[in-house]
Short mmCIF file of C-alpha atoms in Angstrom, two decimals:
data_model
loop_
_atom_site.label_atom_id
_atom_site.label_comp_id
_atom_site.label_asym_id
_atom_site.label_seq_id
_atom_site.Cartn_x
_atom_site.Cartn_y
_atom_site.Cartn_z
CA UNK A 1171 14.57 -76.38 77.79
CA UNK A 1172 12.18 -76.87 80.69
CA UNK A 1173 10.22 -80.10 80.87
CA UNK A 1174 6.80 -78.44 80.90
CA UNK A 1175 7.75 -76.53 77.76
CA UNK A 1176 8.29 -79.83 76.00
CA UNK A 1177 4.98 -81.18 77.31
CA UNK A 1178 3.22 -78.05 76.15
CA UNK A 1179 4.67 -78.24 72.64
CA UNK A 1180 3.82 -81.94 72.41
CA UNK A 1181 0.22 -81.23 73.44
CA UNK A 1182 0.04 -78.42 70.87
CA UNK A 1183 1.25 -80.71 68.08
CA UNK A 1184 -1.24 -83.39 69.09
CA UNK A 1185 -4.09 -80.86 69.14
CA UNK A 1186 -2.99 -79.56 65.74
CA UNK A 1187 -2.98 -83.04 64.17
CA UNK A 1188 -6.33 -84.03 65.70
CA UNK A 1189 -7.82 -80.64 64.78
CA UNK A 1190 -6.63 -81.01 61.20
CA UNK A 1191 -8.09 -84.51 61.09
CA UNK A 1192 -11.45 -83.11 62.18
CA UNK A 1193 -11.53 -79.95 60.08
CA UNK A 1194 -9.73 -80.81 56.83
CA UNK A 1195 -12.43 -83.28 55.65
CA UNK A 1196 -15.25 -80.97 56.86
CA UNK A 1197 -13.85 -77.99 54.95
CA UNK A 1198 -13.38 -80.17 51.88
CA UNK A 1199 -9.58 -79.86 51.94
CA UNK A 1200 -9.33 -83.66 51.74
CA UNK A 1201 -11.83 -86.17 50.46
CA UNK A 1202 -14.05 -87.17 53.44
CA UNK A 1203 -14.58 -90.54 51.75
CA UNK A 1204 -10.86 -91.24 52.21
CA UNK A 1205 -10.35 -89.46 55.52
CA UNK A 1206 -13.58 -89.21 57.53
CA UNK A 1207 -13.58 -86.52 60.27
CA UNK A 1208 -12.26 -87.59 63.65
CA UNK A 1209 -15.62 -87.16 65.38
CA UNK A 1210 -17.27 -89.52 62.87
CA UNK A 1211 -14.51 -92.07 63.46
CA UNK A 1212 -14.92 -91.84 67.25
CA UNK A 1213 -18.68 -92.36 66.95
CA UNK A 1214 -18.04 -95.38 64.71
CA UNK A 1215 -15.50 -96.69 67.22
CA UNK A 1216 -18.08 -96.51 69.98
CA UNK A 1217 -20.65 -98.36 67.87
CA UNK A 1218 -18.14 -101.00 66.79
CA UNK A 1219 -16.96 -101.64 70.32
CA UNK A 1220 -20.55 -102.44 71.29
CA UNK A 1221 -20.96 -105.09 68.56
CA UNK A 1222 -20.55 -108.73 69.69
CA UNK A 1223 -18.60 -109.69 66.52
CA UNK A 1224 -16.07 -106.95 67.20
CA UNK A 1225 -15.81 -107.90 70.86
CA UNK A 1226 -15.22 -111.50 69.88
CA UNK A 1227 -12.58 -110.42 67.37
CA UNK A 1228 -10.80 -108.38 70.02
CA UNK A 1229 -10.84 -111.31 72.43
CA UNK A 1230 -9.44 -113.70 69.84
CA UNK A 1231 -6.73 -111.33 68.71
CA UNK A 1232 -5.74 -110.68 72.33
CA UNK A 1233 -5.55 -114.43 73.00
CA UNK A 1234 -3.46 -115.01 69.89
CA UNK A 1235 -1.06 -112.26 70.88
CA UNK A 1236 -0.72 -113.51 74.46
CA UNK A 1237 -0.33 -117.21 73.59
CA UNK A 1238 2.20 -116.49 70.84
CA UNK A 1239 4.16 -114.29 73.25
CA UNK A 1240 4.13 -116.93 75.98
CA UNK A 1241 5.45 -119.51 73.52
CA UNK A 1242 8.02 -117.33 71.77
CA UNK A 1243 9.71 -115.59 74.71
CA UNK A 1244 10.94 -118.65 76.67
CA UNK A 1245 12.00 -120.53 73.53
CA UNK A 1246 13.81 -117.53 72.08
CA UNK A 1247 15.36 -116.61 75.42
CA UNK A 1248 16.57 -120.14 76.15
CA UNK A 1249 18.10 -120.49 72.69
CA UNK A 1250 19.68 -117.02 72.92
CA UNK A 1251 21.22 -117.69 76.34
CA UNK A 1252 22.50 -121.08 75.17
CA UNK A 1253 24.19 -119.51 72.15
CA UNK A 1254 25.80 -116.81 74.28
CA UNK A 1255 26.87 -119.11 77.11
CA UNK A 1256 28.23 -122.04 75.10
CA UNK A 1257 30.75 -120.64 72.61
CA UNK A 1258 30.80 -123.95 70.78
CA UNK A 1259 27.06 -123.88 70.08
CA UNK A 1260 27.36 -120.19 69.27
CA UNK A 1261 30.09 -120.80 66.69
CA UNK A 1262 27.93 -123.40 64.96
CA UNK A 1263 24.48 -121.80 65.06
CA UNK A 1264 25.08 -118.05 65.11
CA UNK A 1265 25.73 -117.56 61.37
CA UNK A 1266 22.74 -119.72 60.42
CA UNK A 1267 20.44 -117.84 62.75
CA UNK A 1268 21.67 -114.51 61.44
CA UNK A 1269 20.95 -115.65 57.87
CA UNK A 1270 17.43 -116.75 58.76
CA UNK A 1271 16.87 -113.59 60.81
CA UNK A 1272 17.57 -111.47 57.75
CA UNK A 1273 14.81 -113.14 55.68
CA UNK A 1274 11.41 -111.37 55.82
CA UNK A 1275 9.31 -113.81 57.80
CA UNK A 1276 6.07 -113.00 55.94
CA UNK A 1277 7.20 -115.08 52.95
CA UNK A 1278 6.74 -118.16 55.13
CA UNK A 1279 3.08 -117.34 55.75
CA UNK A 1280 1.71 -119.56 52.94
CA UNK A 1281 3.55 -122.53 54.45
CA UNK A 1282 2.03 -121.83 57.85
CA UNK A 1283 -1.41 -121.80 56.24
CA UNK A 1284 -0.74 -125.13 54.55
CA UNK A 1285 0.42 -126.66 57.81
CA UNK A 1286 -1.93 -125.04 60.36
CA UNK A 1287 -4.93 -123.86 58.30
CA UNK A 1288 -6.28 -120.34 58.81
CA UNK A 1289 -7.44 -120.61 62.42
CA UNK A 1290 -6.10 -119.73 65.85
CA UNK A 1291 -3.12 -122.14 65.64
CA UNK A 1292 -1.79 -120.61 62.47
CA UNK A 1293 -1.82 -117.06 63.92
CA UNK A 1294 -0.06 -118.21 67.07
CA UNK A 1295 2.48 -120.35 65.24
CA UNK A 1296 3.37 -117.64 62.76
CA UNK A 1297 3.60 -114.84 65.33
CA UNK A 1298 5.64 -117.02 67.71
CA UNK A 1299 7.96 -117.93 64.83
CA UNK A 1300 8.65 -114.29 63.93
CA UNK A 1301 8.96 -113.23 67.59
CA UNK A 1302 11.25 -116.04 68.72
CA UNK A 1303 13.99 -114.78 66.40
CA UNK A 1304 13.88 -111.28 67.83
CA UNK A 1305 13.94 -112.61 71.38
CA UNK A 1306 16.82 -114.92 70.52
CA UNK A 1307 18.95 -112.14 69.07
CA UNK A 1308 18.25 -109.78 71.96
CA UNK A 1309 18.77 -112.46 74.61
CA UNK A 1310 22.19 -113.23 73.14
CA UNK A 1311 23.03 -109.54 73.28
CA UNK A 1312 21.74 -109.35 76.86
CA UNK A 1313 23.97 -112.18 78.07
CA UNK A 1314 26.95 -110.76 76.22
CA UNK A 1315 26.32 -107.39 77.87
CA UNK A 1316 27.20 -108.85 81.28
CA UNK A 1317 30.77 -107.79 81.99
CA UNK A 1318 33.09 -110.68 82.71
CA UNK A 1319 34.59 -108.52 85.50
CA UNK A 1320 31.34 -108.78 87.46
CA UNK A 1321 31.39 -112.56 87.22
CA UNK A 1322 35.03 -112.68 88.29
CA UNK A 1323 34.27 -110.48 91.33
CA UNK A 1324 31.35 -112.66 92.35
CA UNK A 1325 33.45 -115.80 91.94
CA UNK A 1326 36.26 -114.33 94.01
CA UNK A 1327 33.80 -113.93 96.88
CA UNK A 1328 32.85 -117.57 96.55
CA UNK A 1329 29.52 -117.14 94.75
CA UNK A 1330 27.94 -120.38 93.50
CA UNK A 1331 26.82 -120.62 89.85
CA UNK A 1332 23.20 -120.14 90.96
CA UNK A 1333 24.16 -117.05 92.99
CA UNK A 1334 26.04 -115.67 90.00
CA UNK A 1335 22.93 -116.17 87.87
CA UNK A 1336 20.60 -114.50 90.37
CA UNK A 1337 22.86 -111.81 91.77
CA UNK A 1338 24.91 -110.84 88.71
CA UNK A 1339 23.32 -112.00 85.45
CA UNK A 1340 19.70 -111.10 86.21
CA UNK A 1341 20.22 -107.54 87.55
CA UNK A 1342 22.88 -106.84 84.97
CA UNK A 1343 20.68 -107.98 82.09
CA UNK A 1344 17.40 -106.54 83.40
CA UNK A 1345 17.37 -103.32 81.33
CA UNK A 1346 18.21 -105.22 78.14
CA UNK A 1347 15.66 -107.91 78.99
CA UNK A 1348 12.86 -105.39 79.39
CA UNK A 1349 13.90 -103.76 76.15
CA UNK A 1350 13.73 -107.21 74.55
CA UNK A 1351 10.26 -107.77 75.93
CA UNK A 1352 9.09 -104.49 74.49
CA UNK A 1353 10.58 -104.93 71.02
CA UNK A 1354 9.48 -108.55 70.78
CA UNK A 1355 5.90 -107.57 71.64
CA UNK A 1356 5.93 -105.17 68.71
CA UNK A 1357 7.04 -108.00 66.41
CA UNK A 1358 4.57 -110.39 68.00
CA UNK A 1359 1.65 -108.02 67.49
CA UNK A 1360 2.74 -107.38 63.90
CA UNK A 1361 2.97 -111.12 63.28
CA UNK A 1362 -0.59 -111.71 64.48
CA UNK A 1363 -1.90 -108.77 62.44
CA UNK A 1364 -0.21 -109.90 59.21
CA UNK A 1365 -1.49 -113.43 59.66
CA UNK A 1366 -5.02 -112.17 60.34
CA UNK A 1367 -5.04 -109.78 57.44
CA UNK A 1368 -3.65 -112.37 55.04
CA UNK A 1369 -6.23 -115.09 55.67
CA UNK A 1370 -8.63 -115.34 58.56
CA UNK A 1371 -12.27 -115.57 59.60
CA UNK A 1372 -12.07 -113.37 62.65
CA UNK A 1373 -9.74 -111.12 64.66
CA UNK A 1374 -9.13 -107.37 64.51
CA UNK A 1375 -6.65 -107.73 61.65
CA UNK A 1376 -9.29 -109.55 59.65
CA UNK A 1377 -11.92 -106.87 60.38
CA UNK A 1378 -9.55 -104.04 59.43
CA UNK A 1379 -8.61 -105.79 56.21
CA UNK A 1380 -12.32 -106.34 55.41
CA UNK A 1381 -13.30 -102.76 56.17
CA UNK A 1382 -10.52 -101.59 53.91
CA UNK A 1383 -11.62 -103.83 51.06
CA UNK A 1384 -15.22 -102.67 51.45
CA UNK A 1385 -14.18 -99.03 51.56
CA UNK A 1386 -15.66 -98.53 55.06
CA UNK A 1387 -13.23 -95.82 56.08
CA UNK A 1388 -14.76 -94.77 59.44
CA UNK A 1389 -14.66 -98.41 60.59
CA UNK A 1390 -11.11 -98.82 59.27
CA UNK A 1391 -9.89 -95.79 61.20
CA UNK A 1392 -11.77 -96.92 64.30
CA UNK A 1393 -9.85 -100.21 64.07
CA UNK A 1394 -6.57 -98.37 63.70
CA UNK A 1395 -7.27 -96.29 66.82
CA UNK A 1396 -8.28 -99.38 68.78
CA UNK A 1397 -5.06 -101.22 67.96
CA UNK A 1398 -2.83 -98.21 68.41
CA UNK A 1399 -4.12 -97.55 71.92
CA UNK A 1400 -3.48 -101.13 73.03
CA UNK A 1401 0.00 -101.29 71.46
CA UNK A 1402 1.08 -97.94 72.86
CA UNK A 1403 -0.25 -98.80 76.32
CA UNK A 1404 1.78 -102.01 76.48
CA UNK A 1405 4.88 -100.38 75.11
CA UNK A 1406 4.75 -97.49 77.58
CA UNK A 1407 4.16 -99.79 80.55
CA UNK A 1408 7.32 -101.73 79.78
CA UNK A 1409 9.23 -98.55 79.05
CA UNK A 1410 8.20 -97.20 82.45
CA UNK A 1411 9.55 -100.35 84.11
CA UNK A 1412 12.72 -100.05 82.05
CA UNK A 1413 13.31 -96.48 83.15
CA UNK A 1414 12.73 -97.43 86.77
CA UNK A 1415 15.29 -100.22 86.83
CA UNK A 1416 17.95 -98.46 84.82
CA UNK A 1417 18.54 -95.37 86.92
CA UNK A 1418 22.01 -96.77 87.61
CA UNK A 1419 22.82 -97.12 83.93
CA UNK A 1420 23.74 -93.50 83.35
CA UNK B 912 38.12 -119.46 113.65
CA UNK B 913 39.76 -122.20 111.66
CA UNK B 914 41.88 -119.62 109.95
CA UNK B 915 43.15 -118.23 113.22
CA UNK B 916 44.86 -121.57 113.67
CA UNK B 917 46.13 -121.40 110.10
CA UNK B 918 47.36 -117.90 110.72
CA UNK B 919 49.37 -119.06 113.70
CA UNK B 920 50.76 -121.93 111.67
CA UNK B 921 51.72 -119.46 108.99
CA UNK B 922 53.49 -117.31 111.52
CA UNK B 923 55.67 -120.15 112.69
CA UNK B 924 56.78 -120.89 109.14
CA UNK B 925 56.80 -117.14 108.53
CA UNK B 926 54.93 -117.36 105.20
CA UNK B 927 51.40 -116.23 104.42
CA UNK B 928 51.78 -117.21 100.78
CA UNK B 929 54.21 -119.74 99.42
CA UNK B 930 54.67 -120.16 95.70
CA UNK B 931 56.89 -123.04 94.74
CA UNK B 932 58.14 -123.51 91.17
CA UNK B 933 54.85 -122.62 89.52
CA UNK B 934 54.62 -122.86 85.75
CA UNK B 935 51.63 -122.43 83.53
CA UNK B 936 50.93 -123.21 79.91
CA UNK B 937 47.77 -121.91 78.23
CA UNK B 938 45.99 -124.08 75.71
CA UNK B 939 46.04 -121.97 72.53
CA UNK B 940 44.70 -122.79 69.06
CA UNK B 941 48.28 -123.45 67.88
CA UNK B 942 49.26 -125.55 70.90
CA UNK B 943 50.40 -124.55 74.37
CA UNK B 944 51.43 -120.96 75.16
CA UNK B 945 53.82 -120.74 78.12
CA UNK B 946 52.62 -117.97 80.46
CA UNK B 947 54.58 -118.52 83.66
CA UNK B 948 57.89 -120.26 84.04
CA UNK B 949 59.19 -121.63 87.34
CA UNK B 950 57.95 -118.82 89.59
CA UNK B 951 58.77 -119.05 93.28
CA UNK B 952 58.16 -116.55 96.06
CA UNK B 953 57.58 -116.54 99.78
CA UNK B 954 55.42 -113.81 101.28
CA UNK B 955 55.78 -113.23 104.99
CA UNK B 956 52.59 -112.61 107.02
CA UNK B 957 51.77 -108.92 107.25
CA UNK B 958 54.17 -107.91 104.47
CA UNK B 959 53.37 -105.53 101.62
CA UNK B 960 54.55 -107.14 98.39
CA UNK B 961 54.49 -105.46 95.00
CA UNK B 962 54.90 -107.30 91.71
CA UNK B 963 55.93 -105.26 88.67
CA UNK B 964 56.53 -106.39 85.14
CA UNK B 965 55.71 -105.56 81.53
CA UNK B 966 52.20 -106.03 80.13
CA UNK B 967 51.34 -109.64 79.42
CA UNK B 968 54.08 -111.03 81.67
CA UNK B 969 51.57 -113.14 83.57
CA UNK B 970 51.49 -111.15 86.81
CA UNK B 971 47.71 -110.93 86.78
CA UNK B 972 47.52 -114.65 86.02
CA UNK B 973 49.76 -115.30 89.02
CA UNK B 974 47.50 -113.19 91.24
CA UNK B 975 44.40 -115.00 89.97
CA UNK B 976 46.08 -118.29 90.83
CA UNK B 977 46.75 -117.09 94.38
CA UNK B 978 43.06 -116.14 94.58
CA UNK B 979 41.94 -119.60 93.44
CA UNK B 980 40.34 -118.06 90.36
CA UNK B 981 42.64 -119.77 87.86
CA UNK B 982 44.48 -123.09 87.60
CA UNK B 983 48.18 -123.59 87.06
CA UNK B 984 49.84 -126.51 85.30
CA UNK B 985 52.82 -127.12 87.57
CA UNK B 986 54.08 -126.31 91.03
CA UNK B 987 52.44 -125.45 94.34
CA UNK B 988 50.68 -122.36 95.71
CA UNK B 989 49.83 -122.34 99.41
CA UNK B 990 47.96 -119.56 101.17
CA UNK B 991 48.18 -119.86 104.93
CA UNK B 992 49.35 -123.40 104.68
CA UNK B 993 46.79 -124.80 102.24
CA UNK B 994 46.32 -124.73 98.47
CA UNK B 995 43.58 -122.64 96.81
CA UNK B 996 41.73 -124.95 94.43
CA UNK B 997 38.83 -122.46 94.43
CA UNK B 998 38.25 -118.95 95.80
CA UNK B 999 38.08 -118.72 99.58
CA UNK B 1000 36.93 -115.24 100.67
CA UNK B 1001 37.80 -115.95 104.30
CA UNK B 1002 41.45 -116.38 103.40
CA UNK B 1003 41.83 -114.05 100.45
CA UNK B 1004 40.15 -110.80 99.45
CA UNK B 1005 40.63 -109.67 95.85
CA UNK B 1006 40.51 -106.05 94.72
CA UNK B 1007 40.15 -105.56 91.00
CA UNK B 1008 40.46 -102.62 88.65
CA UNK B 1009 37.99 -99.75 88.79
CA UNK B 1010 35.06 -101.21 86.85
CA UNK B 1011 34.32 -103.97 89.31
CA UNK B 1012 31.58 -102.44 91.49
CA UNK B 1013 28.06 -103.59 90.65
CA UNK B 1014 26.33 -100.51 89.22
CA UNK B 1015 22.88 -101.65 90.36
CA UNK B 1016 23.89 -101.75 94.03
CA UNK B 1017 24.48 -98.89 96.47
CA UNK B 1018 27.80 -98.46 98.24
CA UNK B 1019 26.47 -100.33 101.28
CA UNK B 1020 25.10 -103.16 99.16
CA UNK B 1021 28.33 -103.41 97.18
CA UNK B 1022 30.42 -103.67 100.35
CA UNK B 1023 27.97 -106.18 101.80
CA UNK B 1024 27.80 -108.29 98.63
CA UNK B 1025 30.25 -110.95 99.94
CA UNK B 1026 28.30 -111.16 103.22
CA UNK B 1027 24.93 -111.44 101.49
CA UNK B 1028 26.22 -114.41 99.47
CA UNK B 1029 26.55 -116.21 102.78
CA UNK B 1030 23.00 -115.38 103.82
CA UNK B 1031 23.90 -112.94 106.58
CA UNK B 1032 20.98 -110.83 107.86
CA UNK B 1033 20.70 -107.23 106.79
CA UNK B 1034 21.32 -105.83 110.27
CA UNK B 1035 24.42 -107.90 110.79
CA UNK B 1036 25.69 -106.97 107.34
CA UNK B 1037 25.24 -103.29 108.08
CA UNK B 1038 27.06 -103.69 111.40
CA UNK B 1039 30.06 -105.02 109.49
CA UNK B 1040 29.98 -102.67 106.52
CA UNK B 1041 29.60 -99.46 108.55
CA UNK B 1042 33.10 -99.58 110.09
CA UNK B 1043 34.55 -100.52 106.69
CA UNK B 1044 32.97 -97.45 105.16
CA UNK B 1045 34.50 -95.37 107.91
CA UNK B 1046 37.89 -97.06 107.50
CA UNK B 1047 38.05 -96.12 103.83
CA UNK B 1048 36.87 -92.58 104.57
CA UNK B 1049 33.44 -92.73 102.91
CA UNK B 1050 31.10 -92.21 105.87
CA UNK B 1051 27.86 -90.75 104.54
CA UNK B 1052 28.20 -92.21 101.05
CA UNK B 1053 26.59 -95.56 101.86
CA UNK B 1054 23.40 -94.95 99.93
CA UNK B 1055 25.07 -93.64 96.76
CA UNK B 1056 25.31 -95.61 93.55
CA UNK B 1057 28.68 -96.17 91.84
CA UNK B 1058 27.91 -93.72 89.02
CA UNK B 1059 27.56 -91.00 91.67
CA UNK B 1060 31.10 -91.62 92.97
CA UNK B 1061 34.48 -90.49 91.63
CA UNK B 1062 37.08 -92.99 90.45
CA UNK B 1063 39.00 -92.79 93.72
CA UNK B 1064 35.85 -93.21 95.79
CA UNK B 1065 34.83 -96.27 93.78
CA UNK B 1066 38.18 -97.83 94.49
CA UNK B 1067 37.73 -97.08 98.21
CA UNK B 1068 34.42 -98.95 98.09
CA UNK B 1069 36.16 -101.81 96.33
CA UNK B 1070 38.80 -101.94 99.09
CA UNK B 1071 36.08 -101.91 101.75
CA UNK B 1072 34.37 -104.79 99.95
CA UNK B 1073 37.65 -106.73 99.89
CA UNK B 1074 38.15 -106.13 103.62
CA UNK B 1075 34.62 -106.74 104.89
CA UNK B 1076 35.15 -110.45 105.53
CA UNK B 1077 38.44 -109.68 107.25
CA UNK B 1078 40.64 -112.05 105.21
CA UNK B 1079 44.30 -112.14 106.28
CA UNK B 1080 45.45 -111.73 102.66
CA UNK B 1081 44.55 -108.96 100.19
CA UNK B 1082 45.36 -109.38 96.52
CA UNK B 1083 45.23 -106.20 94.46
CA UNK B 1084 45.34 -106.21 90.67
CA UNK B 1085 46.43 -102.75 89.48
CA UNK B 1086 43.71 -101.18 91.61
CA UNK B 1087 44.71 -97.59 90.89
CA UNK B 1088 45.61 -97.96 87.20
CA UNK B 1089 42.51 -96.12 85.99
CA UNK B 1090 42.97 -93.15 88.34
CA UNK B 1091 44.65 -89.85 87.58
CA UNK B 1092 48.11 -89.22 89.01
CA UNK B 1093 47.02 -87.14 92.00
CA UNK B 1094 44.21 -89.45 93.07
CA UNK B 1095 46.57 -92.34 92.61
CA UNK B 1096 49.11 -90.86 95.03
CA UNK B 1097 46.41 -90.13 97.60
CA UNK B 1098 44.98 -93.61 97.26
CA UNK B 1099 48.42 -95.19 97.69
CA UNK B 1100 48.86 -93.23 100.87
CA UNK B 1101 45.38 -94.21 102.06
CA UNK B 1102 46.05 -97.85 101.30
CA UNK B 1103 49.19 -97.77 103.46
CA UNK B 1104 47.19 -96.26 106.30
CA UNK B 1105 44.53 -98.96 105.99
CA UNK B 1106 47.19 -101.66 105.75
CA UNK B 1107 48.93 -100.39 108.86
CA UNK B 1108 45.68 -100.42 110.86
CA UNK B 1109 44.54 -103.87 109.67
CA UNK B 1110 47.80 -105.89 109.54
CA UNK B 1111 46.96 -107.62 106.27
CA UNK B 1112 49.34 -109.39 103.97
CA UNK B 1113 49.11 -107.51 100.67
CA UNK B 1114 50.19 -108.59 97.20
CA UNK B 1115 49.85 -105.62 94.88
CA UNK B 1116 50.34 -105.52 91.12
CA UNK B 1117 51.26 -102.33 89.32
CA UNK B 1118 52.90 -100.85 86.25
CA UNK B 1119 54.09 -97.80 88.15
CA UNK B 1120 57.64 -98.06 89.46
CA UNK B 1121 57.17 -95.07 91.80
CA UNK B 1122 54.06 -96.66 93.25
CA UNK B 1123 55.92 -99.95 93.66
CA UNK B 1124 58.81 -98.46 95.68
CA UNK B 1125 56.52 -96.14 97.65
CA UNK B 1126 54.19 -98.91 98.82
CA UNK B 1127 56.31 -102.03 99.11
CA UNK B 1128 58.32 -103.87 101.71
CA UNK B 1129 59.54 -106.04 98.84
CA UNK B 1130 59.30 -105.66 95.09
CA UNK B 1131 59.36 -108.62 92.73
CA UNK B 1132 60.21 -107.91 89.10
CA UNK B 1133 58.88 -110.21 86.39
CA UNK B 1134 60.21 -110.80 82.86
CA UNK B 1135 58.07 -110.67 79.71
CA UNK B 1136 56.14 -113.80 78.77
CA UNK B 1137 56.68 -116.47 79.87
CA UNK B 1138 56.87 -114.65 83.22
CA UNK B 1139 59.82 -115.41 85.49
CA UNK B 1140 60.98 -113.67 88.64
CA UNK B 1141 64.09 -111.76 87.59
CA UNK B 1142 64.67 -109.60 90.65
CA UNK B 1143 63.63 -109.31 94.28
CA UNK B 1144 64.27 -105.95 95.96
CA UNK B 1145 63.96 -105.24 99.67
CA UNK B 1146 62.69 -101.70 100.12
CA UNK B 1147 64.17 -100.64 103.43
CA UNK B 1148 62.68 -97.17 103.56
CA UNK B 1149 61.23 -96.44 107.01
CA UNK B 1150 57.49 -96.51 107.75
CA UNK B 1151 55.26 -94.60 107.64
CA UNK B 1152 56.23 -93.58 104.15
CA UNK B 1153 56.05 -89.93 103.21
CA UNK B 1154 55.82 -88.17 99.86
CA UNK B 1155 59.20 -86.52 100.61
CA UNK B 1156 60.91 -89.91 100.45
CA UNK B 1157 60.25 -90.03 96.73
CA UNK B 1158 62.83 -87.30 96.26
CA UNK B 1159 65.60 -89.16 98.11
CA UNK B 1160 68.55 -90.91 96.48
CA UNK B 1161 67.68 -94.26 98.02
CA UNK B 1162 64.21 -94.09 96.47
CA UNK B 1163 65.64 -93.11 93.11
CA UNK B 1164 68.24 -95.87 93.16
CA UNK B 1165 65.63 -98.55 93.84
CA UNK B 1166 63.30 -97.18 91.21
CA UNK B 1167 66.20 -97.15 88.77
CA UNK B 1168 67.21 -100.70 89.58
CA UNK B 1169 63.69 -101.97 88.79
CA UNK B 1170 63.63 -100.01 85.56
CA UNK B 1171 67.02 -101.42 84.48
CA UNK B 1172 65.80 -104.96 85.17
CA UNK B 1173 62.66 -104.48 83.14
CA UNK B 1174 64.58 -102.86 80.28
CA UNK B 1175 67.23 -105.58 80.21
CA UNK B 1176 64.65 -108.34 80.09
CA UNK B 1177 63.10 -107.16 76.82
#
């Protein structure tokens, strides 16, 4: 099938969904109290974005997401590389990490509240905790994806360990690393949202949770749109980079 | 330039590679596993040597030791008069099996990889890789990526990469094993042409007896693990070799002798 055909069909589906969202509540097919029409939601979104409390919440959530990411990625990556590179450490820690990885992290949230309170620190700590595990697992997989043949070739040409790292490991792992970055951001964002919705005084997650409890559906949907746009934008940016550096992977 | 002197020294003793009573024992979980047992061989400069032997006989290990990529427990390995405690790309070029090109680099960049490790400028690198590309018959494919090349072409790139630093010795570990029969024959023929124009000393490992007799000046036959040298055959077929020679009695007799040795050793 031609590419523009696919684009066309995608656009048609999108228009259909958005059209249904607008018309179904107006025609009384669904309860407008539960699903307000799209145009109402967009107007609410505009109003909400202009409010200082909402702007502050956005800023705080963004900071939490960024700080948690900056903490989690290097820690997870370093631990993951160490486990992959030192078989001894791997043999000891791998099973334990896999066990912990399988536990839903949200059950630890009450402990994080007891230790860090319900402020900025708690959101960052909890999100970093959940994200670090994902990064660790993916980083291990990334290192293990480097073929030992490549390392042998580089060594045979007299490459130093640093050259092997820069010239073989990094380019070889790059597609997996970007993939890791993308997936871990999804977990990171989710971590911040869960922490905010569970107990918080501010942040987008807190606002959405409040709007839901107060049955303010237009505001709730406005929040959902806001978050979705940011998450999709980040995801697609990294995916674009991924596609660009993995042309050789086919 | 240092190696020019070494080369001359090697010529006077007549050996490019000298392996003297080399044994190797691997550390396994259940104690030592003997891999090589008392292997000796002397490779004259400019000779084409083929080593054949059953899977797991340690022939690849032996090659890796000559390349300075692996240690051995006992004995001495000298390449152009000096041991190889670590890889030395100016003395030895190694050509591996098919999968060894870096998929994120173009043909040019793959060939130039050894040069770039030494910080050579891009222009100078290109000046050296261009004739290599021509030598292996890939002019015009410099900007392609490995996934755009056929198996035979990839192996040509790999040979060019092994030759780009002009080492006197080329070690080849079953380089054509992953190729189909026809490509394999063509590549063998090509390799002989390249060898004849460059005067390298080649040590070539293969499973194929036909390939061994077709390519070699001398064939060494190894026993199953722990690997020992069980036969040394001088292939006195004239050069340049032709496909027609494969049908001759002499060719068949030598091929048969290798086969008998391998079969007996099991």
